[in-house]
Amino acid sequence: ALLELQGDCCALTGRKLTPAEASIDHKLPLSRGGSNTLDNLCIVHVDVNKAKGTQTIAEFVLMCREVVEHQQIHLADGKAAG
């Protein structure tokens, strides 16, 4: 039902999801005081959820931006980092 409410898309990437690819994510992780209420839940791609771990959505987005910016600098130098 939640996946359908999100238009069958990942809440973080917008990627279309099948039920097998969908994973319930806590916007504020349980380990950080979050709850299992609907307003704290969203559906994301299982790989996105693994990468997000116990970060909040804001923390995860910031980390992703840092990765992209770092990679763009290194790609501009003609080499990928890492």
PDB file of C-alpha atoms in Angstrom:
ATOM      1  CA  ALA A   1       0.000   0.000   0.000  1.00  0.00           C
ATOM      2  CA  LEU A   2       2.786   2.456   0.879  1.00  0.00           C
ATOM      3  CA  LEU A   3       4.613   1.633  -2.352  1.00  0.00           C
ATOM      4  CA  GLU A   4       1.438   2.364  -4.318  1.00  0.00           C
ATOM      5  CA  LEU A   5       0.998   5.666  -2.457  1.00  0.00           C
ATOM      6  CA  GLN A   6       4.491   6.631  -3.650  1.00  0.00           C
ATOM      7  CA  GLY A   7       3.577   5.806  -7.253  1.00  0.00           C
ATOM      8  CA  ASP A   8       5.632   2.577  -7.150  1.00  0.00           C
ATOM      9  CA  CYS A   9       8.809   4.691  -6.906  1.00  0.00           C
ATOM     10  CA  CYS A  10      11.723   4.926  -4.486  1.00  0.00           C
ATOM     11  CA  ALA A  11      11.207   7.896  -2.164  1.00  0.00           C
ATOM     12  CA  LEU A  12      14.874   8.914  -2.497  1.00  0.00           C
ATOM     13  CA  THR A  13      15.790   8.211  -6.115  1.00  0.00           C
ATOM     14  CA  GLY A  14      12.454   8.252  -7.916  1.00  0.00           C
ATOM     15  CA  ARG A  15      13.405   4.916  -9.468  1.00  0.00           C
ATOM     16  CA  LYS A  16      10.440   2.672 -10.360  1.00  0.00           C
ATOM     17  CA  LEU A  17      10.335  -0.309  -7.994  1.00  0.00           C
ATOM     18  CA  THR A  18       9.006  -3.811  -8.116  1.00  0.00           C
ATOM     19  CA  PRO A  19       7.839  -5.284  -4.813  1.00  0.00           C
ATOM     20  CA  ALA A  20      11.035  -7.393  -4.734  1.00  0.00           C
ATOM     21  CA  GLU A  21      13.206  -4.251  -4.943  1.00  0.00           C
ATOM     22  CA  ALA A  22      11.229  -2.309  -2.341  1.00  0.00           C
ATOM     23  CA  SER A  23      12.422  -1.870   1.227  1.00  0.00           C
ATOM     24  CA  ILE A  24      10.790  -0.060   4.137  1.00  0.00           C
ATOM     25  CA  ASP A  25      12.966   2.785   5.391  1.00  0.00           C
ATOM     26  CA  HIS A  26      12.665   4.772   8.600  1.00  0.00           C
ATOM     27  CA  LYS A  27      13.122   8.470   7.829  1.00  0.00           C
ATOM     28  CA  LEU A  28      14.417   8.870  11.382  1.00  0.00           C
ATOM     29  CA  PRO A  29      16.034   5.505  12.167  1.00  0.00           C
ATOM     30  CA  LEU A  30      14.727   3.502  15.106  1.00  0.00           C
ATOM     31  CA  SER A  31      18.224   3.592  16.611  1.00  0.00           C
ATOM     32  CA  ARG A  32      17.997   7.394  16.650  1.00  0.00           C
ATOM     33  CA  GLY A  33      14.576   7.605  18.301  1.00  0.00           C
ATOM     34  CA  GLY A  34      12.368   7.093  15.256  1.00  0.00           C
ATOM     35  CA  SER A  35       9.113   5.180  15.319  1.00  0.00           C
ATOM     36  CA  ASN A  36       7.275   2.618  13.221  1.00  0.00           C
ATOM     37  CA  THR A  37       4.465   5.062  12.462  1.00  0.00           C
ATOM     38  CA  LEU A  38       3.493   5.733   8.846  1.00  0.00           C
ATOM     39  CA  ASP A  39       4.724   9.323   8.979  1.00  0.00           C
ATOM     40  CA  ASN A  40       8.246   7.985   9.684  1.00  0.00           C
ATOM     41  CA  LEU A  41       8.198   5.322   6.973  1.00  0.00           C
ATOM     42  CA  CYS A  42       8.860   5.408   3.250  1.00  0.00           C
ATOM     43  CA  ILE A  43       9.713   2.869   0.580  1.00  0.00           C
ATOM     44  CA  VAL A  44      13.158   2.952  -1.003  1.00  0.00           C
ATOM     45  CA  HIS A  45      15.185   0.631  -3.225  1.00  0.00           C
ATOM     46  CA  VAL A  46      16.767  -2.115  -1.137  1.00  0.00           C
ATOM     47  CA  ASP A  47      20.290  -1.030  -2.207  1.00  0.00           C
ATOM     48  CA  VAL A  48      19.546   2.579  -1.248  1.00  0.00           C
ATOM     49  CA  ASN A  49      18.362   1.433   2.165  1.00  0.00           C
ATOM     50  CA  LYS A  50      21.558  -0.577   2.697  1.00  0.00           C
ATOM     51  CA  ALA A  51      23.688   2.430   1.752  1.00  0.00           C
ATOM     52  CA  LYS A  52      21.654   4.793   3.959  1.00  0.00           C
ATOM     53  CA  GLY A  53      22.044   2.597   7.021  1.00  0.00           C
ATOM     54  CA  THR A  54      21.283   4.487  10.231  1.00  0.00           C
ATOM     55  CA  GLN A  55      21.576   7.962   8.723  1.00  0.00           C
ATOM     56  CA  THR A  56      18.651  10.336   8.466  1.00  0.00           C
ATOM     57  CA  ILE A  57      17.524  11.184   4.956  1.00  0.00           C
ATOM     58  CA  ALA A  58      19.173  14.616   5.246  1.00  0.00           C
ATOM     59  CA  GLU A  59      22.477  13.080   6.351  1.00  0.00           C
ATOM     60  CA  PHE A  60      22.359  10.509   3.549  1.00  0.00           C
ATOM     61  CA  VAL A  61      21.612  13.136   0.889  1.00  0.00           C
ATOM     62  CA  LEU A  62      24.489  15.287   2.157  1.00  0.00           C
ATOM     63  CA  MET A  63      26.873  12.316   2.040  1.00  0.00           C
ATOM     64  CA  CYS A  64      25.761  11.473  -1.507  1.00  0.00           C
ATOM     65  CA  ARG A  65      26.356  15.074  -2.585  1.00  0.00           C
ATOM     66  CA  GLU A  66      29.854  14.974  -1.102  1.00  0.00           C
ATOM     67  CA  VAL A  67      30.612  11.772  -3.007  1.00  0.00           C
ATOM     68  CA  VAL A  68      29.351  13.244  -6.284  1.00  0.00           C
ATOM     69  CA  GLU A  69      31.290  16.496  -5.804  1.00  0.00           C
ATOM     70  CA  HIS A  70      34.477  14.624  -4.931  1.00  0.00           C
ATOM     71  CA  GLN A  71      34.128  12.334  -7.944  1.00  0.00           C
ATOM     72  CA  GLN A  72      33.458  15.285 -10.266  1.00  0.00           C
ATOM     73  CA  ILE A  73      36.698  16.940  -9.143  1.00  0.00           C
ATOM     74  CA  HIS A  74      38.681  13.783  -9.794  1.00  0.00           C
ATOM     75  CA  LEU A  75      36.932  13.086 -13.097  1.00  0.00           C
ATOM     76  CA  ALA A  76      37.779  16.618 -14.204  1.00  0.00           C
ATOM     77  CA  ASP A  77      41.420  15.738 -13.460  1.00  0.00           C
ATOM     78  CA  GLY A  78      41.040  12.709 -15.689  1.00  0.00           C
ATOM     79  CA  LYS A  79      40.911  10.047 -13.018  1.00  0.00           C
ATOM     80  CA  ALA A  80      38.265   8.524 -10.784  1.00  0.00           C
ATOM     81  CA  ALA A  81      38.908   8.577  -7.068  1.00  0.00           C
ATOM     82  CA  GLY A  82      39.197   5.548  -4.955  1.00  0.00           C
TER      83      GLY A  82
END
